[in-house]
């Protein structure tokens, strides 16, 4: 490189100092790291950052500085240094750069120290060609086609729109400053900026400018001449320019200044020692009007939001456009398409619709952000736009109040806000409306009509973008007709100026790109493999589900997916996704009342609809069927219309063009149906599951999922239902779910105060009815009850199981007997102790409900066959076998005692 190492080191030290004092210093020019490992994955991350800096518009060299740690709380950076093994050899990095990239003039200084602390750094100068990518697949996870760039303070994959711009005009893309290509254009620019100049002359290598500058010093206000040498082109101004300026003796001047697109570090250092001022040409064009301030504030807030929401990777989604002049084919880069639409003339409506969580808001904000960045870089030809979130808008406000309310959330002065509001009213700025379907209005036809009227009052006579959830309207024809009211008539075509665009599901490569950005190559591969293996590949096309899965893995580790092979793993994984979806929906709907004021009713309707669809074997449901479910959930006097519309617009529902409704994913539908079954079990509601169809296509999966997610109260409720007369299909459902839960080890207990005597009696009868299926219920009872009540239940259950077949009762009997096994003790001793104080040791109410005679209950000989069967079990553990043996010997002694007593009584009678 041309610049000496000393200048680089001085620059690095200055950036560390500024980051420590000011904080928030990472961006398109600097990135701080604590250390750099030597593994393939570590080096892949390094190359990702280097390539990102190489592809990012900027005006100066970028630096990756190591040995600096960020303090998240304060936002400042602490210089901690790098250990001996905290940075690989520079030769190895150079070798990899040469083999895998075309990057030029990368400089690595691994020996630099600041304040005695090792501080390696890598300098990435501006590149003449681009976009820069790896030439071969890089070990650790970089593919040849991947293009990175800096987004705020992080490195991310570039969108399709940005990649297209890089490839079409790299020179225009890469320059984060303005420059003039010829002396003539430079003179024209300077003449506008300095209209009262005295001299403006082309000297060949530069342009000479002399103008009078106002100076305020201790002598007061006066005017002094300033000599300027200005350079065209984009090449850095070299130190020779300082000598040329100092030798220019055209007239005495107060100040000497050089203007150029860029300056070498040597030039900046020499200028400082020579009292020459260096001014970037970009400052001549510096944009600081109210719209530019809006752009900076929007970008600042967006960077904060994206950092908190893990949105470092933005996908430029595919779309399908309809309307005049468009064919309904799948196209790439919705960002490019929407930018083209904003360049249209007149009042047009561009409607962007898609499912909940498909990326509408992210797309809207990213579009506005990229247009703002273009404007700040001096491209005044891009459309001016204002992002307007109308989800929380007060519909009673005037148009200017709505816009003003949005602008007041940003750090803008009153004067700037007033200027921007006037610009919108004067049709100088287009409006991007987001959250249209979440406006605080009822989800009825009248409410939708009012929404359109409000939007009509806010929009101006420019092209406007409207982002809306597809299911907001019952049918797409109604949606298009309503938004057409916001557009003018195109007389040449005799139709409204409306374009309808649908955001589509993710492509496989987009999913891989997103997951790799968040979780790395290994995490992305693991997620995709797990979901494919367990037939959940439909999740990989859904942006919302993919983001929720990634969030789950980030929080709980990849082990959360590796648990899927376990019997209960898949159902719990799906249940966690359901809870996240419901939570997101509840948060969005928190301002609404009616059906979902506490969201419990929503869950009930959701589960009921899923259960009914599963029983019928249907993948969709008609709106009148949905209305019937909602009406049954509500009080009969309530109008269900608004509630049906609210449910129809939920994240769960996908509305087809013909108005039919289906759930977002089949697997989630089945888990919701399983939740309905479990809820019915807990409430012991036979009617709620009376429509169960054992032969339905997905009936086995629902039973399996229910067995995997069922909790203790529902399991005991299902057991109690077996004690009653059930329909055959319901009885079959109960036993199938109980069988599916038999091997679980994670089912907890039930609070003892929730188990009353009558309920316990039903549970005991249910256990006796199907001991093979209810073994889990036996364990729950023993874990839930105190020692005394557990003992009472144990004896009652043993009595009920006396006359059952051994193959059915052995596991249940052993589960009951093992807790009462004691050394030098047997079951006969247990009964003798009870006989001494039956009122204390027996639950007389329970025995009465079970129709058990106390005399028979306490007769040890009635249990002889039971303990013989226990003793004959082949693989019985020694303590239990010894307990059974002592019990049988005790019973034999009791029989001999009774026979002896009977003989004595007979002799007395003789």
mmCIF file of C-alpha atoms in Angstrom, residues 262-429:
data_model
loop_
_atom_site.group_PDB
_atom_site.id
_atom_site.type_symbol
_atom_site.label_atom_id
_atom_site.label_comp_id
_atom_site.label_asym_id
_atom_site.label_seq_id
_atom_site.Cartn_x
_atom_site.Cartn_y
_atom_site.Cartn_z
ATOM 1 C CA UNK A 262 -10.724 11.751 -1.170
ATOM 2 C CA UNK A 263 -7.405 12.346 0.553
ATOM 3 C CA UNK A 264 -4.586 9.921 1.230
ATOM 4 C CA UNK A 265 -3.518 9.555 4.822
ATOM 5 C CA UNK A 266 -0.143 11.111 3.970
ATOM 6 C CA UNK A 267 -1.919 14.151 2.570
ATOM 7 C CA UNK A 268 -4.052 14.567 5.678
ATOM 8 C CA UNK A 269 -0.985 14.308 7.921
ATOM 9 C CA UNK A 270 1.024 16.808 5.855
ATOM 10 C CA UNK A 271 -1.922 19.213 5.658
ATOM 11 C CA UNK A 272 -2.204 19.246 9.443
ATOM 12 C CA UNK A 273 1.446 20.144 9.860
ATOM 13 C CA UNK A 274 1.235 22.774 7.089
ATOM 14 C CA UNK A 275 -1.920 24.517 8.408
ATOM 15 C CA UNK A 276 -3.786 23.591 5.241
ATOM 16 C CA UNK A 277 -7.450 22.698 5.527
ATOM 17 C CA UNK A 278 -8.710 19.595 3.674
ATOM 18 C CA UNK A 279 -12.399 19.672 2.742
ATOM 19 C CA UNK A 280 -14.162 16.689 1.196
ATOM 20 C CA UNK A 281 -16.116 17.590 -1.904
ATOM 21 C CA UNK A 282 -19.005 15.699 -0.313
ATOM 22 C CA UNK A 283 -19.363 18.551 2.182
ATOM 23 C CA UNK A 284 -20.065 20.907 -0.663
ATOM 24 C CA UNK A 285 -23.069 18.727 -1.440
ATOM 25 C CA UNK A 286 -23.971 17.979 2.171
ATOM 26 C CA UNK A 287 -27.721 17.406 2.359
ATOM 27 C CA UNK A 288 -29.292 18.872 5.472
ATOM 28 C CA UNK A 289 -32.792 19.853 4.443
ATOM 29 C CA UNK A 290 -35.796 18.680 6.549
ATOM 30 C CA UNK A 291 -36.286 15.571 4.409
ATOM 31 C CA UNK A 292 -32.618 14.637 4.857
ATOM 32 C CA UNK A 293 -33.029 14.996 8.619
ATOM 33 C CA UNK A 294 -36.084 12.717 8.406
ATOM 34 C CA UNK A 295 -34.001 10.181 6.496
ATOM 35 C CA UNK A 296 -31.243 10.194 9.115
ATOM 36 C CA UNK A 297 -33.722 9.803 11.963
ATOM 37 C CA UNK A 298 -35.579 6.986 10.229
ATOM 38 C CA UNK A 299 -32.312 5.130 9.578
ATOM 39 C CA UNK A 300 -31.169 5.640 13.158
ATOM 40 C CA UNK A 301 -34.413 4.267 14.572
ATOM 41 C CA UNK A 302 -34.456 1.401 12.094
ATOM 42 C CA UNK A 303 -30.937 0.369 13.093
ATOM 43 C CA UNK A 304 -32.048 0.248 16.737
ATOM 44 C CA UNK A 305 -35.160 -1.778 15.882
ATOM 45 C CA UNK A 306 -33.309 -4.261 13.694
ATOM 46 C CA UNK A 307 -30.615 -4.807 16.310
ATOM 47 C CA UNK A 308 -33.232 -5.576 18.979
ATOM 48 C CA UNK A 309 -35.243 -7.856 16.667
ATOM 49 C CA UNK A 310 -32.350 -9.861 15.165
ATOM 50 C CA UNK A 311 -33.035 -8.474 11.677
ATOM 51 C CA UNK A 312 -29.421 -8.388 10.533
ATOM 52 C CA UNK A 313 -30.410 -10.356 7.439
ATOM 53 C CA UNK A 314 -33.040 -8.783 5.168
ATOM 54 C CA UNK A 315 -34.416 -10.913 2.345
ATOM 55 C CA UNK A 316 -35.575 -9.218 -0.832
ATOM 56 C CA UNK A 317 -38.695 -11.345 -1.264
ATOM 57 C CA UNK A 318 -40.303 -12.802 -4.357
ATOM 58 C CA UNK A 319 -43.662 -11.439 -5.478
ATOM 59 C CA UNK A 320 -46.468 -11.859 -7.955
ATOM 60 C CA UNK A 321 -47.894 -8.655 -9.441
ATOM 61 C CA UNK A 322 -51.298 -8.249 -11.022
ATOM 62 C CA UNK A 323 -53.037 -5.393 -12.725
ATOM 63 C CA UNK A 324 -52.748 -3.617 -16.054
ATOM 64 C CA UNK A 325 -49.477 -4.414 -17.798
ATOM 65 C CA UNK A 326 -48.441 -7.255 -15.490
ATOM 66 C CA UNK A 327 -48.486 -11.007 -15.957
ATOM 67 C CA UNK A 328 -49.124 -13.086 -12.820
ATOM 68 C CA UNK A 329 -45.721 -14.743 -12.818
ATOM 69 C CA UNK A 330 -43.310 -15.126 -9.912
ATOM 70 C CA UNK A 331 -40.648 -12.436 -9.912
ATOM 71 C CA UNK A 332 -37.655 -11.618 -7.751
ATOM 72 C CA UNK A 333 -36.820 -8.440 -5.790
ATOM 73 C CA UNK A 334 -39.976 -6.799 -4.575
ATOM 74 C CA UNK A 335 -37.853 -3.840 -3.422
ATOM 75 C CA UNK A 336 -36.868 -3.019 -7.005
ATOM 76 C CA UNK A 337 -40.453 -3.423 -8.171
ATOM 77 C CA UNK A 338 -41.853 -1.069 -5.522
ATOM 78 C CA UNK A 339 -39.192 1.551 -6.236
ATOM 79 C CA UNK A 340 -40.190 1.472 -9.899
ATOM 80 C CA UNK A 341 -43.839 1.929 -8.942
ATOM 81 C CA UNK A 342 -43.013 4.978 -6.817
ATOM 82 C CA UNK A 343 -41.657 6.679 -9.916
ATOM 83 C CA UNK A 344 -45.136 6.617 -11.435
ATOM 84 C CA UNK A 345 -47.195 9.715 -12.160
ATOM 85 C CA UNK A 346 -50.482 10.666 -10.540
ATOM 86 C CA UNK A 347 -52.491 9.219 -7.702
ATOM 87 C CA UNK A 348 -51.940 5.472 -7.897
ATOM 88 C CA UNK A 349 -52.464 2.745 -5.303
ATOM 89 C CA UNK A 350 -49.912 -0.048 -5.018
ATOM 90 C CA UNK A 351 -51.417 -2.749 -2.801
ATOM 91 C CA UNK A 352 -48.920 -5.176 -1.221
ATOM 92 C CA UNK A 353 -50.596 -8.085 0.529
ATOM 93 C CA UNK A 354 -49.548 -11.374 2.091
ATOM 94 C CA UNK A 355 -50.014 -13.646 5.095
ATOM 95 C CA UNK A 356 -49.259 -12.570 8.647
ATOM 96 C CA UNK A 357 -45.496 -12.645 9.209
ATOM 97 C CA UNK A 358 -44.582 -12.912 5.522
ATOM 98 C CA UNK A 359 -42.315 -9.842 5.721
ATOM 99 C CA UNK A 360 -44.599 -6.924 4.820
ATOM 100 C CA UNK A 361 -43.380 -4.550 7.524
ATOM 101 C CA UNK A 362 -39.739 -5.496 7.032
ATOM 102 C CA UNK A 363 -40.099 -4.931 3.301
ATOM 103 C CA UNK A 364 -41.792 -1.549 3.790
ATOM 104 C CA UNK A 365 -39.123 -0.299 6.192
ATOM 105 C CA UNK A 366 -36.243 -1.625 4.118
ATOM 106 C CA UNK A 367 -37.574 0.069 0.988
ATOM 107 C CA UNK A 368 -37.844 3.403 2.781
ATOM 108 C CA UNK A 369 -34.395 2.917 4.327
ATOM 109 C CA UNK A 370 -32.692 2.270 0.994
ATOM 110 C CA UNK A 371 -34.360 5.273 -0.629
ATOM 111 C CA UNK A 372 -33.316 7.417 2.337
ATOM 112 C CA UNK A 373 -29.710 6.239 2.025
ATOM 113 C CA UNK A 374 -29.727 7.057 -1.686
ATOM 114 C CA UNK A 375 -30.995 10.570 -0.987
ATOM 115 C CA UNK A 376 -28.370 11.187 1.676
ATOM 116 C CA UNK A 377 -25.687 10.094 -0.769
ATOM 117 C CA UNK A 378 -26.766 12.893 -3.061
ATOM 118 C CA UNK A 379 -29.051 11.042 -5.434
ATOM 119 C CA UNK A 380 -31.943 13.495 -5.557
ATOM 120 C CA UNK A 381 -33.687 11.590 -8.348
ATOM 121 C CA UNK A 382 -34.956 8.823 -6.054
ATOM 122 C CA UNK A 383 -38.574 9.117 -4.856
ATOM 123 C CA UNK A 384 -39.092 10.854 -1.528
ATOM 124 C CA UNK A 385 -41.081 8.652 0.837
ATOM 125 C CA UNK A 386 -42.581 8.800 4.325
ATOM 126 C CA UNK A 387 -43.149 5.593 6.287
ATOM 127 C CA UNK A 388 -46.467 5.823 8.119
ATOM 128 C CA UNK A 389 -47.511 3.124 10.597
ATOM 129 C CA UNK A 390 -51.300 3.457 10.811
ATOM 130 C CA UNK A 391 -51.870 0.474 13.149
ATOM 131 C CA UNK A 392 -52.251 2.713 16.213
ATOM 132 C CA UNK A 393 -53.593 5.758 14.444
ATOM 133 C CA UNK A 394 -56.449 7.751 15.919
ATOM 134 C CA UNK A 395 -59.014 7.597 13.120
ATOM 135 C CA UNK A 396 -60.619 10.838 14.337
ATOM 136 C CA UNK A 397 -57.458 12.819 13.559
ATOM 137 C CA UNK A 398 -57.056 15.097 10.581
ATOM 138 C CA UNK A 399 -54.618 14.128 7.837
ATOM 139 C CA UNK A 400 -51.924 16.543 8.979
ATOM 140 C CA UNK A 401 -52.321 15.374 12.592
ATOM 141 C CA UNK A 402 -51.816 11.736 11.583
ATOM 142 C CA UNK A 403 -48.624 12.553 9.709
ATOM 143 C CA UNK A 404 -47.459 14.924 12.416
ATOM 144 C CA UNK A 405 -48.006 12.266 15.077
ATOM 145 C CA UNK A 406 -45.747 9.854 13.168
ATOM 146 C CA UNK A 407 -43.018 12.479 12.705
ATOM 147 C CA UNK A 408 -43.124 13.528 16.360
ATOM 148 C CA UNK A 409 -41.876 10.056 17.316
ATOM 149 C CA UNK A 410 -38.564 10.990 15.700
ATOM 150 C CA UNK A 411 -36.054 13.539 16.874
ATOM 151 C CA UNK A 412 -37.095 16.367 14.584
ATOM 152 C CA UNK A 413 -37.653 20.046 15.294
ATOM 153 C CA UNK A 414 -41.100 21.599 15.068
ATOM 154 C CA UNK A 415 -39.997 23.561 12.023
ATOM 155 C CA UNK A 416 -38.830 20.405 10.253
ATOM 156 C CA UNK A 417 -42.055 18.561 11.112
ATOM 157 C CA UNK A 418 -44.162 21.445 9.784
ATOM 158 C CA UNK A 419 -42.085 21.536 6.594
ATOM 159 C CA UNK A 420 -42.465 17.774 6.039
ATOM 160 C CA UNK A 421 -46.229 17.867 6.644
ATOM 161 C CA UNK A 422 -46.518 20.653 4.098
ATOM 162 C CA UNK A 423 -44.370 18.635 1.648
ATOM 163 C CA UNK A 424 -46.785 15.717 1.882
ATOM 164 C CA UNK A 425 -49.769 17.988 1.395
ATOM 165 C CA UNK A 426 -48.073 19.557 -1.636
ATOM 166 C CA UNK A 427 -47.559 16.105 -3.213
ATOM 167 C CA UNK A 428 -43.760 16.226 -2.895
ATOM 168 C CA UNK A 429 -43.456 13.073 -0.777
#
